[in-house]
A tleap script that builds the chain and sets N, CA, C and O, in Angstrom:
source leaprc.protein.ff14SB
mol = sequence {
  NMET ALA ARG ALA SER THR ARG LYS SER VAL
  ASP PRO ALA TYR LEU GLN ALA LEU GLY GLN
  ARG LEU ARG ALA LEU ARG LYS GLU ARG GLY
  TRP SER GLN ASP ASP LEU ALA GLU HIE ALA
  ASP VAL HIE ARG THR HIE PRO GLY LYS LEU
  GLU ASN ALA GLU ILE GLY ASN PRO GLN ILE
  GLY THR LEU MET ALA LEU ALA THR ALA PHE
  GLY LEU THR LEU PRO GLU LEU LEU THR PHE
  PRO PHE GLN THR GLN PRO GLU ARG GLU GLU
  SER PRO ARG CPRO
}
set mol.1.N position { 97.522 63.589 84.236 }
set mol.1.CA position { 98.542 64.377 85.605 }
set mol.1.C position { 98.430 65.537 85.168 }
set mol.1.O position { 98.928 65.944 84.119 }
set mol.2.N position { 97.473 66.441 86.275 }
set mol.2.CA position { 97.787 67.766 86.206 }
set mol.2.C position { 99.168 68.403 86.639 }
set mol.2.O position { 99.765 68.356 87.715 }
set mol.3.N position { 99.503 69.076 85.320 }
set mol.3.CA position { 100.982 70.170 84.622 }
set mol.3.C position { 101.233 70.785 86.164 }
set mol.3.O position { 100.345 71.587 86.454 }
set mol.4.N position { 101.993 70.644 86.966 }
set mol.4.CA position { 102.518 72.081 87.848 }
set mol.4.C position { 102.328 73.855 87.311 }
set mol.4.O position { 102.780 74.377 86.292 }
set mol.5.N position { 101.814 74.240 87.996 }
set mol.5.CA position { 102.066 76.088 87.292 }
set mol.5.C position { 103.642 76.905 87.396 }
set mol.5.O position { 104.132 77.122 88.505 }
set mol.6.N position { 104.124 77.186 86.527 }
set mol.6.CA position { 105.576 78.072 86.451 }
set mol.6.C position { 105.812 79.280 86.168 }
set mol.6.O position { 106.855 79.898 85.951 }
set mol.7.N position { 103.974 79.758 86.206 }
set mol.7.CA position { 104.277 80.889 86.282 }
set mol.7.C position { 104.262 81.515 87.608 }
set mol.7.O position { 103.561 81.222 88.577 }
set mol.8.N position { 105.241 82.512 87.475 }
set mol.8.CA position { 104.776 83.062 88.518 }
set mol.8.C position { 104.570 84.774 88.898 }
set mol.8.O position { 104.798 85.620 88.033 }
set mol.9.N position { 104.246 85.042 89.885 }
set mol.9.CA position { 103.484 86.155 90.140 }
set mol.9.C position { 104.292 86.964 89.990 }
set mol.9.O position { 105.488 86.750 90.189 }
set mol.10.N position { 103.646 88.450 89.473 }
set mol.10.CA position { 104.361 89.574 89.357 }
set mol.10.C position { 104.441 90.377 90.591 }
set mol.10.O position { 103.668 90.217 91.536 }
set mol.11.N position { 105.302 91.162 90.565 }
set mol.11.CA position { 105.426 91.954 92.229 }
set mol.11.C position { 104.184 92.517 92.746 }
set mol.11.O position { 103.657 92.553 91.634 }
set mol.12.N position { 103.357 92.947 93.448 }
set mol.12.CA position { 102.745 92.758 94.090 }
set mol.12.C position { 103.143 94.885 94.744 }
set mol.12.O position { 102.468 95.634 95.451 }
set mol.13.N position { 103.886 94.998 94.356 }
set mol.13.CA position { 103.911 96.290 94.414 }
set mol.13.C position { 104.088 97.135 93.043 }
set mol.13.O position { 103.857 98.265 92.613 }
set mol.14.N position { 104.466 96.287 92.752 }
set mol.14.CA position { 103.862 97.347 90.916 }
set mol.14.C position { 102.602 96.726 90.471 }
set mol.14.O position { 102.057 97.314 89.536 }
set mol.15.N position { 101.931 95.529 90.987 }
set mol.15.CA position { 100.143 95.591 91.091 }
set mol.15.C position { 99.625 96.740 91.521 }
set mol.15.O position { 99.010 97.699 91.054 }
set mol.16.N position { 100.254 96.192 93.053 }
set mol.16.CA position { 99.172 98.188 93.639 }
set mol.16.C position { 99.704 99.426 92.590 }
set mol.16.O position { 98.951 100.337 92.246 }
set mol.17.N position { 101.211 99.306 92.108 }
set mol.17.CA position { 101.037 100.981 91.714 }
set mol.17.C position { 100.065 100.884 90.286 }
set mol.17.O position { 99.326 101.763 89.843 }
set mol.18.N position { 100.283 99.728 89.815 }
set mol.18.CA position { 99.583 99.395 88.041 }
set mol.18.C position { 97.827 99.780 88.528 }
set mol.18.O position { 97.087 100.335 87.715 }
set mol.19.N position { 97.247 99.330 90.183 }
set mol.19.CA position { 96.494 100.173 90.330 }
set mol.19.C position { 95.854 101.194 90.458 }
set mol.19.O position { 94.657 101.386 90.244 }
set mol.20.N position { 96.998 102.199 90.976 }
set mol.20.CA position { 96.581 102.635 90.926 }
set mol.20.C position { 96.575 103.871 90.242 }
set mol.20.O position { 96.069 104.972 90.457 }
set mol.21.N position { 97.383 103.306 89.231 }
set mol.21.CA position { 97.698 104.153 87.487 }
set mol.21.C position { 96.956 104.022 86.720 }
set mol.21.O position { 97.008 104.691 85.689 }
set mol.22.N position { 95.730 102.860 87.005 }
set mol.22.CA position { 94.293 102.808 86.141 }
set mol.22.C position { 93.518 103.359 86.776 }
set mol.22.O position { 92.534 103.688 86.114 }
set mol.23.N position { 93.474 103.750 88.229 }
set mol.23.CA position { 92.333 104.038 89.250 }
set mol.23.C position { 92.474 105.568 88.774 }
set mol.23.O position { 91.326 105.935 88.523 }
set mol.24.N position { 93.238 106.464 88.574 }
set mol.24.CA position { 93.797 107.893 88.422 }
set mol.24.C position { 94.054 107.844 86.772 }
set mol.24.O position { 94.813 108.786 86.545 }
set mol.25.N position { 93.833 107.339 85.859 }
set mol.25.CA position { 93.386 107.490 84.395 }
set mol.25.C position { 91.505 106.964 84.039 }
set mol.25.O position { 90.798 107.144 83.048 }
set mol.26.N position { 91.376 106.629 84.692 }
set mol.26.CA position { 89.654 106.347 84.922 }
set mol.26.C position { 88.842 107.446 85.720 }
set mol.26.O position { 87.615 107.542 85.730 }
set mol.27.N position { 89.573 108.106 86.261 }
set mol.27.CA position { 89.247 109.158 87.228 }
set mol.27.C position { 88.966 109.971 86.467 }
set mol.27.O position { 87.838 110.270 86.076 }
set mol.28.N position { 90.389 110.604 86.053 }
set mol.28.CA position { 91.060 111.573 85.391 }
set mol.28.C position { 89.852 111.774 84.350 }
set mol.28.O position { 89.291 112.861 84.489 }
set mol.29.N position { 89.220 110.765 83.108 }
set mol.29.CA position { 88.267 110.764 82.600 }
set mol.29.C position { 86.561 110.733 82.845 }
set mol.29.O position { 85.667 110.936 82.023 }
set mol.30.N position { 86.513 110.544 83.664 }
set mol.30.CA position { 85.180 110.705 84.567 }
set mol.30.C position { 84.413 109.602 84.774 }
set mol.30.O position { 83.214 109.411 84.982 }
set mol.31.N position { 85.679 108.711 84.638 }
set mol.31.CA position { 84.548 106.678 83.877 }
set mol.31.C position { 84.215 106.024 85.539 }
set mol.31.O position { 85.039 106.147 86.446 }
set mol.32.N position { 83.009 105.401 85.698 }
set mol.32.CA position { 82.934 104.348 86.644 }
set mol.32.C position { 83.664 103.407 86.127 }
set mol.32.O position { 83.984 103.120 84.974 }
set mol.33.N position { 83.928 102.869 87.386 }
set mol.33.CA position { 84.375 101.088 86.103 }
set mol.33.C position { 83.745 100.093 85.672 }
set mol.33.O position { 84.081 99.210 84.882 }
set mol.34.N position { 82.706 100.296 86.291 }
set mol.34.CA position { 81.282 99.667 84.579 }
set mol.34.C position { 81.362 100.076 82.899 }
set mol.34.O position { 81.203 99.405 81.879 }
set mol.35.N position { 81.785 101.942 83.220 }
set mol.35.CA position { 82.264 101.850 81.615 }
set mol.35.C position { 83.665 102.169 81.513 }
set mol.35.O position { 84.056 103.023 80.717 }
set mol.36.N position { 84.270 101.676 82.103 }
set mol.36.CA position { 86.148 101.475 81.969 }
set mol.36.C position { 85.887 100.323 81.545 }
set mol.36.O position { 86.809 100.100 80.760 }
set mol.37.N position { 85.127 99.315 81.559 }
set mol.37.CA position { 84.825 97.631 81.232 }
set mol.37.C position { 84.402 97.603 79.456 }
set mol.37.O position { 84.893 96.957 78.531 }
set mol.38.N position { 83.080 98.789 79.505 }
set mol.38.CA position { 82.650 98.920 78.329 }
set mol.38.C position { 83.379 99.536 77.384 }
set mol.38.O position { 82.982 99.267 76.250 }
set mol.39.N position { 84.625 100.523 77.448 }
set mol.39.CA position { 85.041 101.195 76.300 }
set mol.39.C position { 86.340 100.264 76.266 }
set mol.39.O position { 86.904 100.360 75.176 }
set mol.40.N position { 87.007 99.344 77.199 }
set mol.40.CA position { 87.678 97.960 76.830 }
set mol.40.C position { 87.184 97.278 76.231 }
set mol.40.O position { 87.824 96.883 75.257 }
set mol.41.N position { 85.875 96.766 76.415 }
set mol.41.CA position { 85.537 95.782 76.152 }
set mol.41.C position { 85.890 94.375 76.981 }
set mol.41.O position { 86.054 93.236 76.546 }
set mol.42.N position { 85.949 94.957 78.503 }
set mol.42.CA position { 86.296 93.957 79.236 }
set mol.42.C position { 85.519 93.354 80.227 }
set mol.42.O position { 84.512 94.036 80.420 }
set mol.43.N position { 85.571 92.196 81.053 }
set mol.43.CA position { 84.311 91.613 82.227 }
set mol.43.C position { 84.556 93.126 82.478 }
set mol.43.O position { 85.462 93.889 82.144 }
set mol.44.N position { 83.246 93.297 83.293 }
set mol.44.CA position { 82.760 94.458 84.401 }
set mol.44.C position { 83.561 93.979 85.376 }
set mol.44.O position { 83.653 94.898 86.191 }
set mol.45.N position { 84.344 92.830 85.840 }
set mol.45.CA position { 84.578 93.548 87.128 }
set mol.45.C position { 86.259 93.323 87.202 }
set mol.45.O position { 87.043 93.037 88.106 }
set mol.46.N position { 86.377 93.613 85.744 }
set mol.46.CA position { 88.031 93.222 85.968 }
set mol.46.C position { 88.947 94.552 86.150 }
set mol.46.O position { 90.134 94.309 86.369 }
set mol.47.N position { 88.419 96.494 86.070 }
set mol.47.CA position { 89.205 97.296 85.992 }
set mol.47.C position { 88.901 96.907 87.950 }
set mol.47.O position { 89.913 96.389 88.421 }
set mol.48.N position { 88.160 97.020 88.633 }
set mol.48.CA position { 88.338 97.370 89.625 }
set mol.48.C position { 88.823 96.117 90.939 }
set mol.48.O position { 89.054 96.375 92.120 }
set mol.49.N position { 88.867 94.895 90.336 }
set mol.49.CA position { 90.588 93.646 90.319 }
set mol.49.C position { 91.051 94.231 90.180 }
set mol.49.O position { 91.068 95.037 91.110 }
set mol.50.N position { 91.933 94.581 89.006 }
set mol.50.CA position { 93.090 95.077 88.845 }
set mol.50.C position { 93.649 96.734 89.933 }
set mol.50.O position { 94.672 96.942 90.584 }
set mol.51.N position { 92.455 97.574 89.686 }
set mol.51.CA position { 92.616 98.463 90.917 }
set mol.51.C position { 92.898 98.337 92.378 }
set mol.51.O position { 93.309 99.115 93.239 }
set mol.52.N position { 92.452 96.808 92.347 }
set mol.52.CA position { 92.662 97.190 93.978 }
set mol.52.C position { 93.749 95.437 93.838 }
set mol.52.O position { 93.373 94.508 94.553 }
set mol.53.N position { 94.819 95.250 93.031 }
set mol.53.CA position { 95.833 94.761 92.686 }
set mol.53.C position { 95.169 93.071 93.201 }
set mol.53.O position { 95.796 92.546 94.121 }
set mol.54.N position { 94.027 92.321 92.657 }
set mol.54.CA position { 93.592 91.363 92.986 }
set mol.54.C position { 94.054 90.071 91.871 }
set mol.54.O position { 94.172 88.878 92.151 }
set mol.55.N position { 94.283 90.783 90.441 }
set mol.55.CA position { 94.996 89.626 89.863 }
set mol.55.C position { 96.234 89.658 89.799 }
set mol.55.O position { 96.772 90.675 89.359 }
set mol.56.N position { 96.793 88.857 90.106 }
set mol.56.CA position { 98.358 88.046 90.276 }
set mol.56.C position { 99.165 88.602 89.347 }
set mol.56.O position { 100.235 89.149 89.614 }
set mol.57.N position { 98.715 88.491 88.305 }
set mol.57.CA position { 99.009 87.704 86.562 }
set mol.57.C position { 98.060 88.699 85.419 }
set mol.57.O position { 97.194 87.885 85.100 }
set mol.58.N position { 97.923 89.260 85.079 }
set mol.58.CA position { 96.981 90.218 84.515 }
set mol.58.C position { 97.527 89.646 83.433 }
set mol.58.O position { 98.649 89.186 83.218 }
set mol.59.N position { 96.389 89.765 82.678 }
set mol.59.CA position { 96.609 88.790 80.729 }
set mol.59.C position { 97.295 90.432 79.955 }
set mol.59.O position { 97.220 91.527 80.513 }
set mol.60.N position { 97.764 90.241 78.942 }
set mol.60.CA position { 98.195 91.131 78.238 }
set mol.60.C position { 97.197 91.455 77.375 }
set mol.60.O position { 97.389 92.461 76.692 }
set mol.61.N position { 96.105 90.815 77.222 }
set mol.61.CA position { 94.826 91.183 75.938 }
set mol.61.C position { 94.013 92.560 77.059 }
set mol.61.O position { 93.748 93.713 76.721 }
set mol.62.N position { 93.769 91.844 78.518 }
set mol.62.CA position { 93.362 92.859 78.900 }
set mol.62.C position { 93.840 93.967 79.513 }
set mol.62.O position { 93.046 94.764 80.012 }
set mol.63.N position { 95.342 94.199 79.570 }
set mol.63.CA position { 96.163 94.760 79.622 }
set mol.63.C position { 95.656 96.519 78.235 }
set mol.63.O position { 95.078 97.600 78.123 }
set mol.64.N position { 96.584 95.354 77.509 }
set mol.64.CA position { 96.279 96.397 75.693 }
set mol.64.C position { 94.382 97.158 75.587 }
set mol.64.O position { 93.881 98.211 75.194 }
set mol.65.N position { 93.904 95.900 76.183 }
set mol.65.CA position { 92.747 96.773 75.547 }
set mol.65.C position { 92.308 97.644 76.612 }
set mol.65.O position { 91.829 98.729 76.281 }
set mol.66.N position { 92.415 97.266 78.171 }
set mol.66.CA position { 92.881 99.251 78.890 }
set mol.66.C position { 93.115 100.067 78.417 }
set mol.66.O position { 92.628 101.197 78.378 }
set mol.67.N position { 94.293 99.389 77.766 }
set mol.67.CA position { 95.920 100.768 77.587 }
set mol.67.C position { 94.780 101.634 76.473 }
set mol.67.O position { 94.504 102.833 76.488 }
set mol.68.N position { 94.286 100.605 75.586 }
set mol.68.CA position { 93.650 101.363 73.987 }
set mol.68.C position { 92.441 102.028 74.588 }
set mol.68.O position { 92.234 103.106 74.030 }
set mol.69.N position { 91.598 101.759 75.509 }
set mol.69.CA position { 90.721 102.709 76.114 }
set mol.69.C position { 90.999 104.119 76.439 }
set mol.69.O position { 90.492 105.101 75.896 }
set mol.70.N position { 91.854 104.100 77.376 }
set mol.70.CA position { 92.855 105.555 77.419 }
set mol.70.C position { 93.514 105.642 76.560 }
set mol.70.O position { 94.684 105.728 76.935 }
set mol.71.N position { 93.367 105.678 75.173 }
set mol.71.CA position { 93.841 106.183 73.904 }
set mol.71.C position { 95.605 106.135 74.283 }
set mol.71.O position { 96.209 107.102 73.821 }
set mol.72.N position { 96.670 104.882 75.250 }
set mol.72.CA position { 97.604 104.533 75.310 }
set mol.72.C position { 98.471 103.616 74.509 }
set mol.72.O position { 97.781 102.976 73.716 }
set mol.73.N position { 100.020 103.267 74.425 }
set mol.73.CA position { 100.283 102.264 74.156 }
set mol.73.C position { 100.105 101.747 75.325 }
set mol.73.O position { 99.916 102.502 76.278 }
set mol.74.N position { 100.131 100.158 75.521 }
set mol.74.CA position { 100.703 99.197 76.343 }
set mol.74.C position { 101.625 100.211 76.964 }
set mol.74.O position { 101.354 101.044 77.828 }
set mol.75.N position { 103.215 99.887 76.118 }
set mol.75.CA position { 103.835 100.196 76.796 }
set mol.75.C position { 103.899 101.776 77.939 }
set mol.75.O position { 104.253 101.708 79.116 }
set mol.76.N position { 103.489 103.035 77.271 }
set mol.76.CA position { 102.651 103.867 77.965 }
set mol.76.C position { 102.223 103.781 79.315 }
set mol.76.O position { 102.580 104.502 80.247 }
set mol.77.N position { 101.333 102.719 79.336 }
set mol.77.CA position { 100.356 102.642 80.324 }
set mol.77.C position { 101.184 101.610 81.199 }
set mol.77.O position { 100.747 101.691 82.347 }
set mol.78.N position { 102.190 100.684 81.124 }
set mol.78.CA position { 102.791 100.199 81.858 }
set mol.78.C position { 104.209 101.119 82.530 }
set mol.78.O position { 104.832 100.500 83.393 }
set mol.79.N position { 104.407 101.658 82.396 }
set mol.79.CA position { 105.366 102.304 82.383 }
set mol.79.C position { 105.573 103.349 83.743 }
set mol.79.O position { 106.065 104.334 83.194 }
set mol.80.N position { 105.487 103.636 84.996 }
set mol.80.CA position { 105.365 104.580 86.082 }
set mol.80.C position { 106.250 104.357 87.057 }
set mol.80.O position { 106.880 103.304 87.161 }
set mol.81.N position { 106.378 105.610 88.047 }
set mol.81.CA position { 107.437 105.171 89.337 }
set mol.81.C position { 106.762 104.695 90.123 }
set mol.81.O position { 105.542 104.818 90.225 }
set mol.82.N position { 107.874 103.759 91.137 }
set mol.82.CA position { 107.399 102.372 91.787 }
set mol.82.C position { 108.380 101.882 92.312 }
set mol.82.O position { 109.295 101.449 91.611 }
set mol.83.N position { 108.427 101.829 93.765 }
set mol.83.CA position { 109.477 101.077 94.376 }
set mol.83.C position { 108.648 100.115 95.247 }
set mol.83.O position { 107.542 99.975 95.770 }
set mol.84.N position { 109.833 99.547 95.090 }
set mol.84.CA position { 109.671 97.710 95.906 }
set mol.84.C position { 109.717 97.381 96.599 }
set mol.84.O position { 109.162 96.296 96.774 }
set mol.85.N position { 110.598 98.170 97.896 }
set mol.85.CA position { 110.644 97.945 99.040 }
set mol.85.C position { 111.427 99.941 99.368 }
set mol.85.O position { 112.281 100.620 98.798 }
set mol.86.N position { 110.345 100.185 100.775 }
set mol.86.CA position { 110.995 101.437 101.234 }
set mol.86.C position { 112.063 101.372 101.131 }
set mol.86.O position { 112.958 100.554 101.346 }
set mol.87.N position { 111.901 102.720 100.618 }
set mol.87.CA position { 113.932 103.132 101.358 }
set mol.87.C position { 114.488 103.851 101.996 }
set mol.87.O position { 114.345 105.074 102.001 }
set mol.88.N position { 115.690 102.801 103.063 }
set mol.88.CA position { 116.199 103.311 103.766 }
set mol.88.C position { 117.228 104.021 104.045 }
set mol.88.O position { 118.226 103.500 103.548 }
set mol.89.N position { 117.495 105.114 104.693 }
set mol.89.CA position { 118.684 105.714 104.570 }
set mol.89.C position { 119.256 104.878 105.390 }
set mol.89.O position { 118.599 104.341 106.282 }
set mol.90.N position { 120.451 104.659 105.230 }
set mol.90.CA position { 122.038 104.614 105.849 }
set mol.90.C position { 122.387 105.177 107.276 }
set mol.90.O position { 122.194 106.297 107.750 }
set mol.91.N position { 122.677 104.608 107.545 }
set mol.91.CA position { 122.483 104.970 109.345 }
set mol.91.C position { 124.330 104.806 109.753 }
set mol.91.O position { 125.121 103.943 110.134 }
set mol.92.N position { 124.299 106.899 109.204 }
set mol.92.CA position { 126.009 105.707 109.805 }
set mol.92.C position { 127.194 105.012 110.737 }
set mol.92.O position { 127.040 104.618 111.893 }
set mol.93.N position { 127.843 104.982 110.320 }
set mol.93.CA position { 128.298 103.509 111.201 }
set mol.93.C position { 129.358 104.756 112.469 }
set mol.93.O position { 129.834 105.829 112.099 }
set mol.94.N position { 129.436 104.373 113.433 }
set mol.94.CA position { 130.005 104.364 114.865 }
set mol.94.C position { 132.160 104.270 114.322 }
set mol.94.O position { 133.019 104.244 115.204 }
savepdb mol mol.pdb
quit
């Protein structure tokens, strides 16, 4: 009998922000997605899928490999500003 998965998906806003960060770091170096995959020794489709937030639960090993390829620690790669919801201004109450 198959076990039900108890894994929770990562916040989609965080995944989008991570994808933007990966794309920016890759472009700063003048690398294609294939170049990044080669530098990180990950499957060639992973950089594109991560940049487009198509992987709901990125594997820690993949993220560590990407961080190393960029010359960053994992915390440096994963620390960046993002918002889970757009900020709304409170309207004054009458």
